[in-house]
PDB file of N, CA and C in Angstrom:
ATOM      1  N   UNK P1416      22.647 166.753 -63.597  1.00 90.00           N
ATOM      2  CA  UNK P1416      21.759 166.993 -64.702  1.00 90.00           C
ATOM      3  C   UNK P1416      21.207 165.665 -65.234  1.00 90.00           C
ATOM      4  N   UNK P1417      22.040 164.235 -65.390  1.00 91.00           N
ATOM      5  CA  UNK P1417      21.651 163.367 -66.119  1.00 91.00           C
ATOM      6  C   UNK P1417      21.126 162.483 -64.824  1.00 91.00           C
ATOM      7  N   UNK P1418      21.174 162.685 -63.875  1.00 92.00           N
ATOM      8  CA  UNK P1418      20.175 162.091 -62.727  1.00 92.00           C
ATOM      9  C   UNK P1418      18.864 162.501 -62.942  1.00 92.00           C
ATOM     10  N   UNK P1419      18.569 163.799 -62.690  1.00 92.00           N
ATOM     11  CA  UNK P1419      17.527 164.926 -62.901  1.00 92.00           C
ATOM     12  C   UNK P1419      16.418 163.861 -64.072  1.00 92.00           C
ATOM     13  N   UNK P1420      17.858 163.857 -64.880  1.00 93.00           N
ATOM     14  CA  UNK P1420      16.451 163.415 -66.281  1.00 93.00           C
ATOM     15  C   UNK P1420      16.059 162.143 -66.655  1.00 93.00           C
ATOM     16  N   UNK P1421      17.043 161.302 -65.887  1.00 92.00           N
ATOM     17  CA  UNK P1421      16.404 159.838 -65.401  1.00 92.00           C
ATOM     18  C   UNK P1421      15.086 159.948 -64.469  1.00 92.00           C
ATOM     19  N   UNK P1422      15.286 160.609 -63.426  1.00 93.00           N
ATOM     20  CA  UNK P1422      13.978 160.770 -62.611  1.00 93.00           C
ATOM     21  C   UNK P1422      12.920 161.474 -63.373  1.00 93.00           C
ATOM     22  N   UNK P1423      12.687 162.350 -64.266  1.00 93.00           N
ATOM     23  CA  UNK P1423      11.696 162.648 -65.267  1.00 93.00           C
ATOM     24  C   UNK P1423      11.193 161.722 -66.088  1.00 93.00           C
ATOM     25  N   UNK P1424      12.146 161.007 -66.582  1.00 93.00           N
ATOM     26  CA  UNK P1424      11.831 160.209 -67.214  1.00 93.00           C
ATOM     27  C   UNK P1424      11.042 158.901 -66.557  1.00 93.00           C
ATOM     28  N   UNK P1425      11.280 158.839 -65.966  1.00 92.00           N
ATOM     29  CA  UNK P1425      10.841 157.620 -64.849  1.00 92.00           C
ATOM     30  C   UNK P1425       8.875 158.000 -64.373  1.00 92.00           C
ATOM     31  N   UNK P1426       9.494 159.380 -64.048  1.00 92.00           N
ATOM     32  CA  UNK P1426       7.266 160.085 -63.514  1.00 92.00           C
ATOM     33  C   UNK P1426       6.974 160.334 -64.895  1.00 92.00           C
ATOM     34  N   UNK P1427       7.519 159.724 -66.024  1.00 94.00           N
ATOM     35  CA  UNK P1427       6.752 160.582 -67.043  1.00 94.00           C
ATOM     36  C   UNK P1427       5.366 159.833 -67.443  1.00 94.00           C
ATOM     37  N   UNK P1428       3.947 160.798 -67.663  1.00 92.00           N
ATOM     38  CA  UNK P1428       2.650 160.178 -67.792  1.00 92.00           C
ATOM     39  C   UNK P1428       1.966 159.737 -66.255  1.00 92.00           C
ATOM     40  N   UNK P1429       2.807 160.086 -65.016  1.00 89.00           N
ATOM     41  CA  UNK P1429       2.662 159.970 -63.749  1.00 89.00           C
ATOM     42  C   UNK P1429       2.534 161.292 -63.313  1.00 89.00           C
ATOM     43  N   UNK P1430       1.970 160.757 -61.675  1.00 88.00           N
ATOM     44  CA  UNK P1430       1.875 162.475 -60.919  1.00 88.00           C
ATOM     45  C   UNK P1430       3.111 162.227 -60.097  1.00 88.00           C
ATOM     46  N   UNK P1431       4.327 162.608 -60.286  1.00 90.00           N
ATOM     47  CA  UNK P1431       5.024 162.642 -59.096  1.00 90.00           C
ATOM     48  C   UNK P1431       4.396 162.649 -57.865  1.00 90.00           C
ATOM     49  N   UNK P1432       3.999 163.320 -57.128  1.00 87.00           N
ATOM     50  CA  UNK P1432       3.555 163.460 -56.180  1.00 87.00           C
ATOM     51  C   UNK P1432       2.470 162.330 -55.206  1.00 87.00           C
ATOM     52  N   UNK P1433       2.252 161.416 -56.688  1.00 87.00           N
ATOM     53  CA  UNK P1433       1.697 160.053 -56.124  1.00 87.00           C
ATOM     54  C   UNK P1433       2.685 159.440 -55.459  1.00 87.00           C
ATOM     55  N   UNK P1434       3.523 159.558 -55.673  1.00 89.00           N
ATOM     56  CA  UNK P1434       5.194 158.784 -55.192  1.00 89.00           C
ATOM     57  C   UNK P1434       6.190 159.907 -55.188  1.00 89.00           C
ATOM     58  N   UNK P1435       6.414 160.580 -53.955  1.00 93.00           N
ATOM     59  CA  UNK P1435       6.885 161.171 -54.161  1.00 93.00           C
ATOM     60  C   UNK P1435       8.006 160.689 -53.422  1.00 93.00           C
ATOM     61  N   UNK P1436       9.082 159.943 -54.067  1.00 95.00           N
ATOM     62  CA  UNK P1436      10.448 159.277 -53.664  1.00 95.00           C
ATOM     63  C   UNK P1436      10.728 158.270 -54.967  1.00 95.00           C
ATOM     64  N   UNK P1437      12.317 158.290 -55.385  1.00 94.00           N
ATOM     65  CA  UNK P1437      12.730 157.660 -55.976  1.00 94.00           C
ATOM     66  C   UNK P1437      13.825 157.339 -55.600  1.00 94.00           C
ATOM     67  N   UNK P1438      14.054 155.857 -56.039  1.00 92.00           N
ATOM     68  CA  UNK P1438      15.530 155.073 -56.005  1.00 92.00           C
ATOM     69  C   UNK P1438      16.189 155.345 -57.302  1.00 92.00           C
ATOM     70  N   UNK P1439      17.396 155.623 -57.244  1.00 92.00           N
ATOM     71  CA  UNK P1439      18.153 155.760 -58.775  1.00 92.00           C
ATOM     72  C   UNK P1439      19.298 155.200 -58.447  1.00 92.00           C
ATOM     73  N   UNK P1440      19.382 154.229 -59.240  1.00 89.00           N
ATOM     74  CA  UNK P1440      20.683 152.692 -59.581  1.00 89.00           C
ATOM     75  C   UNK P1440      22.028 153.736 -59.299  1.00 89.00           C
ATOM     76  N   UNK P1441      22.773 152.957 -58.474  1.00 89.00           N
ATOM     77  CA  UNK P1441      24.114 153.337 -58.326  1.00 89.00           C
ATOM     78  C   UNK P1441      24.284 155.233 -58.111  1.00 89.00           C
ATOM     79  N   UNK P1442      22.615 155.821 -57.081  1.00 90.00           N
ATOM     80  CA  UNK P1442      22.918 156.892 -56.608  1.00 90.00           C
ATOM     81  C   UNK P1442      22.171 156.804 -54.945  1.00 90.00           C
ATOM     82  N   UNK P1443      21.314 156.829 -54.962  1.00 86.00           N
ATOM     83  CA  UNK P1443      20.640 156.565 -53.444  1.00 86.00           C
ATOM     84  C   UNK P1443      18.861 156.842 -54.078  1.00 86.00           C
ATOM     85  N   UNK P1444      18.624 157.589 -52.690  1.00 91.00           N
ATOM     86  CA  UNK P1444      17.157 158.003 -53.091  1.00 91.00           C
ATOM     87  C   UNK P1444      16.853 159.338 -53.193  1.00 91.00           C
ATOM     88  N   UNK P1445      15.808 160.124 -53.867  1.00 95.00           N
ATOM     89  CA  UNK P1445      15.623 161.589 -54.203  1.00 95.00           C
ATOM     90  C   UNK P1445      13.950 161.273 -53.545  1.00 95.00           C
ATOM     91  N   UNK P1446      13.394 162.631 -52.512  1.00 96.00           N
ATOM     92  CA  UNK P1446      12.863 162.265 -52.420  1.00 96.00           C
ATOM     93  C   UNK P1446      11.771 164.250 -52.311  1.00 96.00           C
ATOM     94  N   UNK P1447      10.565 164.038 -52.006  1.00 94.00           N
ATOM     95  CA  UNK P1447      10.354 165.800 -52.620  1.00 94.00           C
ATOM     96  C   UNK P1447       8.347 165.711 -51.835  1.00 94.00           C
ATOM     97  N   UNK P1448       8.324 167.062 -51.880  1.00 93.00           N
ATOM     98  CA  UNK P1448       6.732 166.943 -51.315  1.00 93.00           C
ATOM     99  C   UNK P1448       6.718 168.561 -51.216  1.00 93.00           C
ATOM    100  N   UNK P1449       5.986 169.249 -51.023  1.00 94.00           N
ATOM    101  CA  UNK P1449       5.088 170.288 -50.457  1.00 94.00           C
ATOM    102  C   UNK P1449       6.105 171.548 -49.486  1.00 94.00           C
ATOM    103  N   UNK P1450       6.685 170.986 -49.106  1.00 95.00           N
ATOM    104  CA  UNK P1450       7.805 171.232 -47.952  1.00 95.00           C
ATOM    105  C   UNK P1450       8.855 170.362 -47.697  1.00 95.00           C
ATOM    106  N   UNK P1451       9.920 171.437 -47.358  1.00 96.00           N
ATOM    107  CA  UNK P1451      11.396 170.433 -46.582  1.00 96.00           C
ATOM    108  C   UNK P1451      10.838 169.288 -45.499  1.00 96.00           C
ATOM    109  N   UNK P1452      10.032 170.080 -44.865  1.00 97.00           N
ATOM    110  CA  UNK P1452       9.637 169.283 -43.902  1.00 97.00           C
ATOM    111  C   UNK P1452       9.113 167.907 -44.315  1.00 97.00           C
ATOM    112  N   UNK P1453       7.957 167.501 -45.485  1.00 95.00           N
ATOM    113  CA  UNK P1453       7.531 166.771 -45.673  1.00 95.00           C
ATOM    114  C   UNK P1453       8.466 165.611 -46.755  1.00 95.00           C
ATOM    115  N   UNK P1454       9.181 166.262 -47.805  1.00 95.00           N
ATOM    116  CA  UNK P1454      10.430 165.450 -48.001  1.00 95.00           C
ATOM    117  C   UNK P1454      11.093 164.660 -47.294  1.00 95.00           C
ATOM    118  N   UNK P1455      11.550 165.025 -45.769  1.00 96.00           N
ATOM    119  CA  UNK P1455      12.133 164.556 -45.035  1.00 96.00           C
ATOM    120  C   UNK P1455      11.095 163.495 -44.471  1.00 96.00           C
ATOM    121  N   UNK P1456       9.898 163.556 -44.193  1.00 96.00           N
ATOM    122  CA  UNK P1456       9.010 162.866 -43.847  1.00 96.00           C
ATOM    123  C   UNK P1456       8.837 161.335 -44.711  1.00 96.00           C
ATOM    124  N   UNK P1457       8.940 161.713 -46.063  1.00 95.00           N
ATOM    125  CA  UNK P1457       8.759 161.211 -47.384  1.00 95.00           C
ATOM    126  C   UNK P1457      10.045 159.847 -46.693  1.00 95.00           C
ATOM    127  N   UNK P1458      11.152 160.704 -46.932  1.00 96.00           N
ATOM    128  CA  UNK P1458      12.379 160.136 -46.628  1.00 96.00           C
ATOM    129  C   UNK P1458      12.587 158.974 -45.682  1.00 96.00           C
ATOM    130  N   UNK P1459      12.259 159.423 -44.742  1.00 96.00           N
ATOM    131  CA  UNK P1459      12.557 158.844 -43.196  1.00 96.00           C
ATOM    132  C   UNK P1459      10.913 157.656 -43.289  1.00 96.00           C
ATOM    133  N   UNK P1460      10.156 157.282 -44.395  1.00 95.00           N
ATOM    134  CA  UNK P1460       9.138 156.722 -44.746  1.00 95.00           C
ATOM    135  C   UNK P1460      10.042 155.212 -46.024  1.00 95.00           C
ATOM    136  N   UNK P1461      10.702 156.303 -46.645  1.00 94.00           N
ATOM    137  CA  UNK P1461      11.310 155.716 -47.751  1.00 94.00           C
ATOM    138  C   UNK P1461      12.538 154.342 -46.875  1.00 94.00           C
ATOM    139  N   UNK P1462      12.995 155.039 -46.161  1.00 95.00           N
ATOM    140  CA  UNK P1462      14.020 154.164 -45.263  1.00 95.00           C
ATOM    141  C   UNK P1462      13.665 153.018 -44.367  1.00 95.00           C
ATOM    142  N   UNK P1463      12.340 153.371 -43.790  1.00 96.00           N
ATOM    143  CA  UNK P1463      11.617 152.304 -43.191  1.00 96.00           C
ATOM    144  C   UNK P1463      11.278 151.432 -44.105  1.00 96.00           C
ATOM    145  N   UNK P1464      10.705 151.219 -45.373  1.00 93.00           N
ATOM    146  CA  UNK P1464       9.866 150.315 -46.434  1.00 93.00           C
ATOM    147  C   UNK P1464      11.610 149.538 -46.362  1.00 93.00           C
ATOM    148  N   UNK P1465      12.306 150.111 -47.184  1.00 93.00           N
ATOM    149  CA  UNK P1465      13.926 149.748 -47.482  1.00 93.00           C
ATOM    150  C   UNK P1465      14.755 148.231 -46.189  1.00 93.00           C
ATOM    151  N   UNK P1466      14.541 148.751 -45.325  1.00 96.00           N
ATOM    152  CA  UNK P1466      14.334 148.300 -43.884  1.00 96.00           C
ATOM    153  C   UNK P1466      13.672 147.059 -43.678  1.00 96.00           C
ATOM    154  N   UNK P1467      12.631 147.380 -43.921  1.00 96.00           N
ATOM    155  CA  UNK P1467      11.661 146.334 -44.236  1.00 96.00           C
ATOM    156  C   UNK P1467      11.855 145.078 -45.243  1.00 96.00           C
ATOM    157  N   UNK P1468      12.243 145.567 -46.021  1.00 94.00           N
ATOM    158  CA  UNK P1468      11.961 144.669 -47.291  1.00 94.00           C
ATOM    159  C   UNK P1468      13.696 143.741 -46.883  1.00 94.00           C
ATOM    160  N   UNK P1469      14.662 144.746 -46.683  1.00 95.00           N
ATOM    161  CA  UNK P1469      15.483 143.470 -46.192  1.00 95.00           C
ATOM    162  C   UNK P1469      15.567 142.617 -45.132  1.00 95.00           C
ATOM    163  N   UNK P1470      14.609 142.946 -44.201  1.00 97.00           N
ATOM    164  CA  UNK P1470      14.068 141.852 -43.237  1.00 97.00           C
ATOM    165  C   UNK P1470      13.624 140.700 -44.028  1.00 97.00           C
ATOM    166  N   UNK P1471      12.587 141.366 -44.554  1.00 96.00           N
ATOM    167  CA  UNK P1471      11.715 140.566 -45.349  1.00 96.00           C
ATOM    168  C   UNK P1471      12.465 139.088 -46.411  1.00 96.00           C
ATOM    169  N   UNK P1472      13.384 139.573 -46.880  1.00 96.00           N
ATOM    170  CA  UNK P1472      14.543 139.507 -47.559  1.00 96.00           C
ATOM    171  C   UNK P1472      15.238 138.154 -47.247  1.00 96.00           C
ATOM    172  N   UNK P1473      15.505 138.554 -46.361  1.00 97.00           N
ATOM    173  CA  UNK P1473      16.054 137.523 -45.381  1.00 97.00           C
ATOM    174  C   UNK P1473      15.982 136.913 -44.428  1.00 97.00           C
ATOM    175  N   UNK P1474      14.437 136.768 -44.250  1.00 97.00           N
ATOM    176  CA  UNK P1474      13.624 135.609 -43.451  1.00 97.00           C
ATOM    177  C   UNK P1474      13.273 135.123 -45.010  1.00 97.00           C
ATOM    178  N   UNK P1475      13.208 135.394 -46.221  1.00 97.00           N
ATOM    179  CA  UNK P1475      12.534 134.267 -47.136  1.00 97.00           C
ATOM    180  C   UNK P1475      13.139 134.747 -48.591  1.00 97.00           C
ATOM    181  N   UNK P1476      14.235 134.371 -48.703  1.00 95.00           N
ATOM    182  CA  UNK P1476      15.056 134.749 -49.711  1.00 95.00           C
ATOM    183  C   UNK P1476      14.581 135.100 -51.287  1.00 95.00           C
ATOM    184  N   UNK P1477      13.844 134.104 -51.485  1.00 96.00           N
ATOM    185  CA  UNK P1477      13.213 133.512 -52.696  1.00 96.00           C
ATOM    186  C   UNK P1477      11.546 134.831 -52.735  1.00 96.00           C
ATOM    187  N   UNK P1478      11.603 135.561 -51.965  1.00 94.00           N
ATOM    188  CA  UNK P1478       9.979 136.195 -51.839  1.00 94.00           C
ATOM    189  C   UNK P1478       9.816 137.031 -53.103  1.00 94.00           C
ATOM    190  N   UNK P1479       8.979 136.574 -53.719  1.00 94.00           N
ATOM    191  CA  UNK P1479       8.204 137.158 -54.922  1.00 94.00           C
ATOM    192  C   UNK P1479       8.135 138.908 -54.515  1.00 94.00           C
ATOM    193  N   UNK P1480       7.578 139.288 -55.757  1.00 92.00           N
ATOM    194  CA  UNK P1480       7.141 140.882 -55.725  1.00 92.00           C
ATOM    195  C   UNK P1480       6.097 140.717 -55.368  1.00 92.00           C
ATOM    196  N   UNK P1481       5.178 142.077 -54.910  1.00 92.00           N
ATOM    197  CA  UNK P1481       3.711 141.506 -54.834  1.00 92.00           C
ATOM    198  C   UNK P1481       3.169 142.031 -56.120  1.00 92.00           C
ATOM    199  N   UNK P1482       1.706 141.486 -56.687  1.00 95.00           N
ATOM    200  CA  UNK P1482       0.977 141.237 -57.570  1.00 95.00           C
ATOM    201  C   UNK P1482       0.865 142.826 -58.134  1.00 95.00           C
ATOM    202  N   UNK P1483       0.787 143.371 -58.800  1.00 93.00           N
ATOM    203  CA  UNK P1483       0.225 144.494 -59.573  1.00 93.00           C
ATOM    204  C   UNK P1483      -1.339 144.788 -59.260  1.00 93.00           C
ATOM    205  N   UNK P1484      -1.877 143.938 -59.038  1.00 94.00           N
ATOM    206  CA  UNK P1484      -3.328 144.360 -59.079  1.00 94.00           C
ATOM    207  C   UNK P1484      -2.833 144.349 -57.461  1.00 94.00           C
ATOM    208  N   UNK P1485      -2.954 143.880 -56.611  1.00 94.00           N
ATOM    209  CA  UNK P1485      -3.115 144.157 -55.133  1.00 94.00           C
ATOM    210  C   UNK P1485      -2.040 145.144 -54.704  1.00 94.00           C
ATOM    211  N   UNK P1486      -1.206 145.409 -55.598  1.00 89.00           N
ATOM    212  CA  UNK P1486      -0.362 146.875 -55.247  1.00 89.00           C
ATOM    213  C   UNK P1486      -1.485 148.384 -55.585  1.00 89.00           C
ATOM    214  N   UNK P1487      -2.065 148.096 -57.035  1.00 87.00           N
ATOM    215  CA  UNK P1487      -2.752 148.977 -57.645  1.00 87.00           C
ATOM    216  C   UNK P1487      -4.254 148.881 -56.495  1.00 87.00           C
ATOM    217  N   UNK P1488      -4.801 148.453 -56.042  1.00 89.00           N
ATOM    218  CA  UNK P1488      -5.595 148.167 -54.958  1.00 89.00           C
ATOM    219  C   UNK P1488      -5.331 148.815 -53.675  1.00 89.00           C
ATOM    220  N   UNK P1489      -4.392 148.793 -52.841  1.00 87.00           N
ATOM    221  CA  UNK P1489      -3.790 149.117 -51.672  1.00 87.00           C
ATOM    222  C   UNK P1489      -3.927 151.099 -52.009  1.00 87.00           C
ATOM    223  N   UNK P1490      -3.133 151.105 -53.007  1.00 86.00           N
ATOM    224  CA  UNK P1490      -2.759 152.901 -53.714  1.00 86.00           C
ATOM    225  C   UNK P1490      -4.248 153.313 -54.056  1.00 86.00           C
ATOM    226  N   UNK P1491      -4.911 152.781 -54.692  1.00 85.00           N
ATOM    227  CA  UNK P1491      -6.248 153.540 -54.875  1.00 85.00           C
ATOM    228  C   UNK P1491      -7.181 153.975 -54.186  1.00 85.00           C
ATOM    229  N   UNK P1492      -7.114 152.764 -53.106  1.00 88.00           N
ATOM    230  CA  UNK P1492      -8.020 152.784 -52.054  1.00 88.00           C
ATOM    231  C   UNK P1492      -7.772 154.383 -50.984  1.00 88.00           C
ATOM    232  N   UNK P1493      -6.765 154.815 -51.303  1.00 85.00           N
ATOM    233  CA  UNK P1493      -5.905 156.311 -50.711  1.00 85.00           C
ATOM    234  C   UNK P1493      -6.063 157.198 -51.735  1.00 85.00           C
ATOM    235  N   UNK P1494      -5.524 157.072 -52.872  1.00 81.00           N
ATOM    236  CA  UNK P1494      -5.682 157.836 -53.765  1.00 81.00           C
ATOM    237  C   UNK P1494      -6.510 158.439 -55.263  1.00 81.00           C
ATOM    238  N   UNK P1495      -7.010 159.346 -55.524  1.00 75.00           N
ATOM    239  CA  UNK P1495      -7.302 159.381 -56.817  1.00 75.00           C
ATOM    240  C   UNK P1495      -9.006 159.784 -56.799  1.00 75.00           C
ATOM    241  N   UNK P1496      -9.719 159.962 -57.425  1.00 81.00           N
ATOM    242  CA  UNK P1496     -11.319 160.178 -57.051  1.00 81.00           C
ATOM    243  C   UNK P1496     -12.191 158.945 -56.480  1.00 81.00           C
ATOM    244  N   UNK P1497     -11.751 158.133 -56.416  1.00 82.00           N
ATOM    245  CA  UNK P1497     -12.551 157.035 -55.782  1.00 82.00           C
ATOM    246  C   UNK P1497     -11.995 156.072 -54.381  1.00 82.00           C
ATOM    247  N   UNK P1498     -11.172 157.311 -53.878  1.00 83.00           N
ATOM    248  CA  UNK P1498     -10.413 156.843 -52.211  1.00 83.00           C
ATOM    249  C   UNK P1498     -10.917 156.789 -51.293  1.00 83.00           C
ATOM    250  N   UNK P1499     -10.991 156.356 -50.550  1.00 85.00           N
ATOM    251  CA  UNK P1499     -12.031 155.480 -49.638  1.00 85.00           C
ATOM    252  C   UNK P1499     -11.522 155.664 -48.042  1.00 85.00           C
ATOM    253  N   UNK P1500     -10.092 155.378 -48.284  1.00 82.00           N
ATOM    254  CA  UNK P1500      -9.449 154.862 -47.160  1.00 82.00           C
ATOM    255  C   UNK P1500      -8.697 156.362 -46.611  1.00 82.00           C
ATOM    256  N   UNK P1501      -8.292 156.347 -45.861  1.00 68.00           N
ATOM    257  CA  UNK P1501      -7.430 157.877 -45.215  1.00 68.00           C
ATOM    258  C   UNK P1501      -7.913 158.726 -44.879  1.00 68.00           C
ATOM    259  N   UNK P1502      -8.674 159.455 -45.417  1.00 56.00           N
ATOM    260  CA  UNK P1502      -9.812 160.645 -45.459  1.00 56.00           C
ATOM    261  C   UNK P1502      -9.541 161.495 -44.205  1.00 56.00           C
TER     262      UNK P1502
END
């Protein structure tokens, strides 16, 4: 129950479904879509980035986050009324 309402709390003023996967501190990841099928998709997506980033990690210890605007850039360009990219 008090997982549940951390993750509400977390999409709140958000579309879930823009992100549909979450990490929650000291539980794993929750992750959700349209279908089982696509959850799992979500998932097995979520594990690769994870994957990634500790490569990443540890070829350059010290590696910054990336920028907010070129995160918010990358996501728009896919999503929202003015998406461009995916189609």
């Amino acid at each position: 129950w008090e997982t549940g309402k951390v993750i509400l709390e977390r999409f709140e003023g958000e579309d879930p479904l823009d992100r549909p996967a979450v990490l929650v501190n000291r539980h794993g990841p929750f992750t959700w879509g349209p279908s089982v099928a696509k959850a799992v998709e979500v998932a097995v997506a979520a594990e690769c980035c994870a994957h990634m980033a500790l490569m990443s990690m540890q070829l350059v210890p010290d590696l910054t986050e990336i920028e907010s605007e070129l995160l918010n850039k990358h996501f728009k360009r896919k999503h929202g009324p003015g998406a461009y990219y995916g189609q």
